[in-house]
Amino acid sequence: MEILDPSLQAYLDAHCEPEPEALKKINRETYLKVLKPNMLSGHYQGRVLSMLSKMISPERILEIGAFTGYSAICLAEGLIEGGMLDTLEVNAEMEELLLNNFKSAGMDEKIRLHIGDALPKILEFQNNLFNLVFIDADKKSNLAYFESVIDKVKPAGLIIIDNVLWKGKVYGDAKDADTQMFRKLNDQIAVDNRVEKLILPVRDGILIIRKK
Ligand SMILES: C[S@@+](CC[C@H](N)C(=O)[O-])C[C@H]1O[C@@H](n2cnc3c(N)ncnc32)[C@H](O)[C@@H]1O
């Protein structure tokens, strides 16, 4: 999943905030007990998400794709007092683990879990509600998620989409369907005048979008 040289990544890891203990435990246990553990954001990307959230001090955050709760906890670190993060997860088998992880990280009062398909749930939220949205679920729905959340985000709010460099394939000559899908997403958002955007080459590439 990583596009950066491992020695560069090791240097970056050594020169950012250490991974908080509760997150270290979730990271370790995800790798021990859960299928496809590399879906978890991990130390460095987690610190990037935490930093971005702290920079804008959001009151409301929406996350699409909770998995074991790692990124939700990182993003919730930036919430203002009384703020709330809503996270959407389709896999009901993760519910108990997620609730335990939020509790053990001391975030159970700040994170609300919604089990079910993300798209219909997104439509239930009011417009101009969220200061930050993190899209990290089924990759084929990324454009649909972007289009469904754009009205839910306040002006100057952020939308962050994960995996947009797709292991570096988007700027190579790969022709597989998943790569084409990420190229379409990046190309479409690059010319979207409703937003400012840039891709950070963090882990598998994160697209930072700021609503005008
Ligand atoms: C890449 S993982 C999320 C990783 C997590 N954000 C992190 O960084 O720690 C993607 C998650 O999205 C969930 N997902 C997939 N399709 C979904 C859908 N239609 N609605 C809600 N969640 C979905 C998967 O079950 C999986 O847990």
Coordinates of N, CA and C in Angstrom, one line a residue, residues 46-193:
G46 N -2.1 8.2 10.4 CA -3.0 8.5 11.5 C -2.6 9.9 12.1
R47 N -1.3 10.1 12.2 CA -0.8 11.4 12.7 C -1.1 12.6 11.7
V48 N -1.1 12.3 10.4 CA -1.4 13.3 9.5 C -2.9 13.6 9.6
L49 N -3.8 12.6 9.8 CA -5.2 12.9 10.0 C -5.5 13.7 11.2
S50 N -4.8 13.3 12.3 CA -4.9 14.0 13.6 C -4.5 15.4 13.4
M51 N -3.4 15.7 12.8 CA -2.9 17.0 12.6 C -3.8 17.9 11.8
L52 N -4.3 17.3 10.7 CA -5.3 18.1 9.8 C -6.5 18.4 10.6
S53 N -7.0 17.5 11.4 CA -8.2 17.7 12.2 C -7.9 18.8 13.3
K54 N -6.8 18.7 13.9 CA -6.4 19.7 15.0 C -6.3 21.1 14.3
M55 N -5.8 21.1 13.1 CA -5.6 22.4 12.4 C -6.9 23.2 12.1
I56 N -8.0 22.4 12.0 CA -9.3 23.1 11.7 C -10.3 23.0 12.9
S57 N -9.9 22.3 13.9 CA -10.8 22.2 15.1 C -12.2 22.0 14.8
P58 N -12.6 20.9 14.2 CA -13.9 20.7 13.7 C -14.9 20.5 14.9
E59 N -16.2 20.8 14.6 CA -17.3 20.5 15.5 C -17.9 19.2 15.1
R60 N -18.0 19.0 13.8 CA -18.7 17.8 13.3 C -17.8 17.1 12.2
I61 N -17.6 15.8 12.4 CA -16.8 15.1 11.4 C -17.6 13.9 11.0
L62 N -17.5 13.5 9.7 CA -18.1 12.3 9.1 C -17.0 11.4 8.6
E63 N -17.1 10.2 9.0 CA -16.1 9.2 8.4 C -16.9 8.1 7.7
I64 N -16.5 7.8 6.5 CA -17.1 6.7 5.7 C -16.1 5.6 5.6
G65 N -16.4 4.5 6.4 CA -15.5 3.3 6.4 C -14.7 3.3 7.7
A66 N -15.3 2.6 8.8 CA -14.6 2.7 10.1 C -13.6 1.6 10.3
F67 N -13.8 0.4 9.7 CA -13.0 -0.8 9.9 C -12.8 -1.0 11.4
T68 N -11.6 -0.9 12.0 CA -11.4 -1.1 13.4 C -11.4 0.2 14.3
G69 N -11.6 1.3 13.6 CA -11.8 2.5 14.4 C -10.5 3.4 14.5
Y70 N -9.4 2.9 13.9 CA -8.2 3.7 14.0 C -8.2 5.1 13.5
S71 N -8.7 5.3 12.3 CA -8.7 6.7 11.7 C -9.7 7.5 12.4
A72 N -10.9 6.9 12.9 CA -11.9 7.7 13.6 C -11.3 8.3 14.8
I73 N -10.5 7.5 15.5 CA -9.9 8.0 16.8 C -8.9 9.1 16.5
C74 N -8.1 8.9 15.5 CA -7.2 10.0 15.1 C -7.9 11.3 14.8
L75 N -8.9 11.2 13.9 CA -9.7 12.4 13.5 C -10.4 13.1 14.7
A76 N -10.9 12.2 15.6 CA -11.7 12.8 16.8 C -10.7 13.5 17.7
E77 N -9.4 13.3 17.7 CA -8.5 14.0 18.5 C -8.6 15.5 18.3
G78 N -9.0 16.0 17.1 CA -9.1 17.4 16.8 C -10.4 18.0 17.1
L79 N -11.4 17.3 17.5 CA -12.8 17.8 17.8 C -12.7 18.9 18.9
I80 N -13.5 19.9 18.7 CA -13.7 20.9 19.8 C -14.5 20.2 20.9
E81 N -14.5 20.8 22.1 CA -15.3 20.4 23.2 C -16.8 20.3 22.8
G82 N -17.4 19.1 23.0 CA -18.8 18.9 22.7 C -18.9 18.5 21.2
G83 N -17.8 18.4 20.5 CA -17.9 18.0 19.1 C -18.2 16.5 18.9
M84 N -18.6 16.1 17.7 CA -19.0 14.7 17.4 C -18.5 14.2 16.1
L85 N -18.0 13.0 16.1 CA -17.7 12.3 14.8 C -18.7 11.2 14.6
D86 N -19.3 11.2 13.4 CA -20.2 10.1 13.0 C -19.4 9.2 12.1
T87 N -19.3 7.9 12.4 CA -18.6 7.0 11.4 C -19.6 5.9 10.9
L88 N -19.4 5.6 9.6 CA -20.4 4.7 8.9 C -19.6 3.4 8.5
E89 N -20.1 2.3 8.9 CA -19.5 1.0 8.7 C -20.5 0.0 8.3
V90 N -20.3 -0.7 7.1 CA -21.3 -1.6 6.6 C -21.2 -3.0 7.3
N91 N -20.1 -3.3 7.8 CA -19.8 -4.7 8.3 C -20.3 -4.8 9.8
A92 N -21.5 -5.4 10.0 CA -22.0 -5.5 11.4 C -21.1 -6.3 12.3
E93 N -20.3 -7.2 11.8 CA -19.4 -8.0 12.6 C -18.4 -7.1 13.3
M94 N -18.2 -5.9 12.9 CA -17.2 -5.0 13.5 C -17.7 -4.2 14.7
E95 N -19.0 -4.3 14.8 CA -19.7 -3.4 15.8 C -19.1 -3.5 17.2
E96 N -19.0 -4.7 17.7 CA -18.6 -4.9 19.1 C -17.1 -4.4 19.3
L97 N -16.3 -4.8 18.3 CA -14.9 -4.5 18.4 C -14.7 -2.9 18.3
L98 N -15.5 -2.3 17.4 CA -15.4 -0.8 17.2 C -15.8 -0.1 18.5
L99 N -16.9 -0.6 19.1 CA -17.4 0.1 20.4 C -16.3 -0.1 21.5
N100 N -15.7 -1.3 21.6 CA -14.7 -1.5 22.6 C -13.4 -0.6 22.3
N101 N -13.1 -0.5 21.0 CA -11.9 0.3 20.7 C -12.1 1.8 21.0
F102 N -13.4 2.3 20.7 CA -13.6 3.7 21.0 C -13.6 3.9 22.5
K103 N -14.1 3.0 23.2 CA -14.1 3.1 24.7 C -12.7 3.1 25.2
S104 N -11.9 2.1 24.8 CA -10.5 2.0 25.3 C -9.7 3.2 25.0
A105 N -10.0 3.9 23.9 CA -9.3 5.1 23.5 C -9.9 6.3 24.2
G106 N -10.9 6.1 25.0 CA -11.6 7.3 25.7 C -12.3 8.2 24.8
M107 N -12.8 7.6 23.7 CA -13.5 8.4 22.6 C -15.0 8.0 22.5
D108 N -15.5 7.2 23.4 CA -16.9 6.7 23.2 C -17.9 7.8 23.3
E109 N -17.6 8.9 23.9 CA -18.6 10.0 24.0 C -18.5 10.9 22.8
K110 N -17.4 10.7 22.0 CA -17.2 11.7 20.9 C -17.4 11.0 19.6
I111 N -17.6 9.7 19.5 CA -17.7 9.0 18.3 C -19.0 8.2 18.3
R112 N -19.8 8.4 17.2 CA -21.1 7.7 17.1 C -21.0 6.8 15.9
L113 N -21.2 5.5 16.1 CA -21.1 4.5 15.1 C -22.5 4.2 14.5
H114 N -22.5 4.1 13.1 CA -23.7 3.8 12.4 C -23.4 2.6 11.6
I115 N -24.1 1.4 11.9 CA -23.8 0.2 11.1 C -24.8 0.2 9.9
G116 N -24.3 0.0 8.7 CA -25.2 0.0 7.5 C -24.5 0.6 6.3
D117 N -25.1 0.5 5.2 CA -24.6 1.0 3.9 C -24.4 2.5 4.0
A118 N -23.3 3.1 3.6 CA -23.0 4.5 3.8 C -23.9 5.4 3.0
L119 N -24.2 5.1 1.8 CA -24.8 6.1 0.9 C -26.2 6.6 1.4
P120 N -27.1 5.6 1.7 CA -28.4 6.1 2.2 C -28.3 6.9 3.5
K121 N -27.3 6.5 4.4 CA -27.2 7.2 5.7 C -26.7 8.6 5.4
I122 N -25.8 8.8 4.5 CA -25.2 10.1 4.2 C -26.4 11.1 3.9
L123 N -27.3 10.6 3.1 CA -28.4 11.4 2.7 C -29.3 11.9 3.8
E124 N -29.3 11.2 4.9 CA -30.1 11.6 6.1 C -29.5 12.8 6.8
F125 N -28.2 13.1 6.7 CA -27.6 14.3 7.4 C -28.0 15.6 6.7
Q126 N -28.1 16.6 7.5 CA -28.5 17.9 6.9 C -27.4 18.5 6.1
N127 N -27.7 19.5 5.2 CA -26.7 20.2 4.5 C -25.9 21.1 5.4
N128 N -24.7 21.5 4.9 CA -23.8 22.4 5.6 C -23.6 22.0 7.1
L129 N -23.3 20.7 7.3 CA -23.2 20.3 8.7 C -21.8 20.0 9.1
F130 N -21.0 19.3 8.2 CA -19.7 18.8 8.6 C -18.6 19.8 8.3
N131 N -17.6 19.8 9.2 CA -16.3 20.6 9.0 C -15.3 19.7 8.3
L132 N -15.5 18.4 8.4 CA -14.4 17.4 7.9 C -15.1 16.1 7.5
V133 N -14.8 15.6 6.4 CA -15.3 14.3 6.0 C -14.1 13.4 5.5
F134 N -14.0 12.2 6.0 CA -13.0 11.3 5.5 C -13.6 10.1 4.8
I135 N -13.3 10.0 3.5 CA -13.9 8.9 2.7 C -12.9 7.8 2.5
D136 N -13.2 6.6 3.1 CA -12.3 5.5 3.1 C -13.0 4.2 3.2
A137 N -14.0 4.0 2.3 CA -14.8 2.7 2.3 C -14.6 1.9 1.0
D138 N -15.7 1.5 0.4 CA -15.5 0.8 -0.9 C -15.1 1.8 -2.0
K139 N -14.0 1.5 -2.6 CA -13.3 2.5 -3.5 C -14.2 2.8 -4.7
K140 N -15.0 1.8 -5.2 CA -15.8 2.1 -6.4 C -16.8 3.2 -6.2
S141 N -17.1 3.5 -4.9 CA -18.2 4.5 -4.6 C -17.6 5.9 -4.3
N142 N -16.3 6.0 -4.5 CA -15.7 7.3 -4.1 C -16.3 8.5 -4.7
L143 N -16.6 8.5 -6.0 CA -17.2 9.6 -6.7 C -18.6 9.9 -6.1
A144 N -19.3 8.8 -6.0 CA -20.7 8.9 -5.4 C -20.6 9.5 -4.0
Y145 N -19.7 9.0 -3.2 CA -19.5 9.6 -1.8 C -19.2 11.1 -1.9
F146 N -18.2 11.4 -2.8 CA -17.9 12.8 -2.9 C -19.1 13.7 -3.3
E147 N -19.8 13.2 -4.3 CA -21.0 14.0 -4.7 C -22.1 14.1 -3.6
S148 N -22.2 13.0 -2.8 CA -23.2 13.0 -1.8 C -22.8 13.8 -0.6
V149 N -21.5 14.0 -0.3 CA -21.1 14.8 0.9 C -20.9 16.2 0.6
I150 N -20.7 16.6 -0.7 CA -20.2 18.0 -0.9 C -21.2 19.0 -0.4
D151 N -22.5 18.7 -0.4 CA -23.5 19.7 0.1 C -23.6 19.5 1.6
K152 N -23.1 18.5 2.2 CA -23.2 18.2 3.6 C -22.1 19.0 4.4
V153 N -21.1 19.4 3.6 CA -19.9 20.0 4.2 C -20.0 21.6 4.2
K154 N -19.6 22.2 5.3 CA -19.7 23.6 5.4 C -18.6 24.3 4.4
P155 N -18.8 25.5 4.0 CA -17.8 26.2 3.2 C -16.5 26.2 4.1
A156 N -15.4 26.1 3.5 CA -14.0 26.0 4.1 C -13.8 24.6 4.8
G157 N -14.8 23.7 4.7 CA -14.6 22.4 5.3 C -13.8 21.5 4.4
L158 N -13.2 20.4 5.0 CA -12.4 19.5 4.3 C -13.0 18.2 4.0
I159 N -12.7 17.7 2.8 CA -13.1 16.3 2.4 C -11.7 15.6 2.1
I160 N -11.5 14.5 2.8 CA -10.2 13.8 2.5 C -10.6 12.4 2.0
I161 N -9.9 12.0 0.9 CA -10.2 10.7 0.3 C -8.9 9.9 0.3
D162 N -9.0 8.7 0.7 CA -7.8 7.8 0.9 C -7.5 7.0 -0.4
N163 N -6.3 6.6 -0.5 CA -5.8 5.6 -1.5 C -5.8 6.1 -3.0
V164 N -5.8 7.5 -3.1 CA -6.0 8.0 -4.5 C -4.7 7.8 -5.4
L165 N -3.6 7.5 -4.9 CA -2.5 7.2 -5.8 C -2.4 5.7 -6.1
W166 N -3.2 4.9 -5.5 CA -3.5 3.5 -5.8 C -2.1 2.8 -6.1
K167 N -1.3 2.7 -5.1 CA 0.0 2.1 -5.1 C 0.9 2.6 -6.2
G168 N 0.7 3.9 -6.6 CA 1.5 4.5 -7.7 C 1.0 4.2 -9.1
K169 N -0.1 3.4 -9.2 CA -0.5 2.9 -10.5 C -1.2 4.1 -11.3
V170 N -1.8 5.1 -10.6 CA -2.5 6.1 -11.4 C -1.6 6.9 -12.3
Y171 N -0.3 7.1 -11.9 CA 0.6 7.8 -12.8 C 1.5 6.9 -13.6
G172 N 1.2 5.6 -13.6 CA 2.0 4.7 -14.5 C 1.1 4.4 -15.7
D173 N 1.4 3.2 -16.4 CA 0.6 2.9 -17.5 C -0.4 1.7 -17.3
A174 N -0.7 1.5 -16.0 CA -1.6 0.4 -15.7 C -3.0 0.7 -16.3
K175 N -3.7 -0.4 -16.8 CA -4.9 -0.2 -17.4 C -6.1 -0.9 -16.7
D176 N -5.8 -1.5 -15.6 CA -6.9 -2.3 -14.9 C -8.0 -1.3 -14.4
A177 N -9.2 -1.9 -14.2 CA -10.4 -1.2 -13.9 C -10.3 -0.3 -12.6
D178 N -9.6 -0.8 -11.6 CA -9.5 0.0 -10.3 C -8.6 1.2 -10.6
T179 N -7.6 1.0 -11.3 CA -6.7 2.2 -11.6 C -7.4 3.2 -12.4
Q180 N -8.2 2.8 -13.4 CA -8.9 3.7 -14.2 C -9.9 4.5 -13.4
M181 N -10.5 3.8 -12.4 CA -11.5 4.4 -11.5 C -10.9 5.5 -10.7
F182 N -9.7 5.3 -10.2 CA -9.0 6.3 -9.4 C -8.5 7.5 -10.3
R183 N -8.1 7.2 -11.5 CA -7.7 8.2 -12.4 C -9.0 9.1 -12.7
K184 N -10.1 8.5 -12.9 CA -11.3 9.3 -13.2 C -11.7 10.2 -12.0
L185 N -11.6 9.6 -10.8 CA -11.9 10.4 -9.6 C -10.9 11.6 -9.5
N186 N -9.6 11.3 -9.6 CA -8.6 12.4 -9.5 C -8.8 13.5 -10.6
D187 N -9.0 13.0 -11.8 CA -9.2 13.9 -12.9 C -10.4 14.8 -12.7
Q188 N -11.5 14.2 -12.3 CA -12.8 14.9 -12.1 C -12.7 16.0 -11.0
I189 N -12.0 15.6 -9.9 CA -11.9 16.5 -8.8 C -10.9 17.6 -9.1
A190 N -9.9 17.3 -9.9 CA -8.9 18.3 -10.3 C -9.5 19.5 -11.0
V191 N -10.6 19.3 -11.8 CA -11.3 20.4 -12.5 C -12.6 20.9 -11.9
D192 N -12.8 20.4 -10.7 CA -14.1 20.8 -10.0 C -13.9 22.2 -9.3
N193 N -14.6 23.2 -9.8 CA -14.4 24.5 -9.4 C -15.1 24.8 -8.0

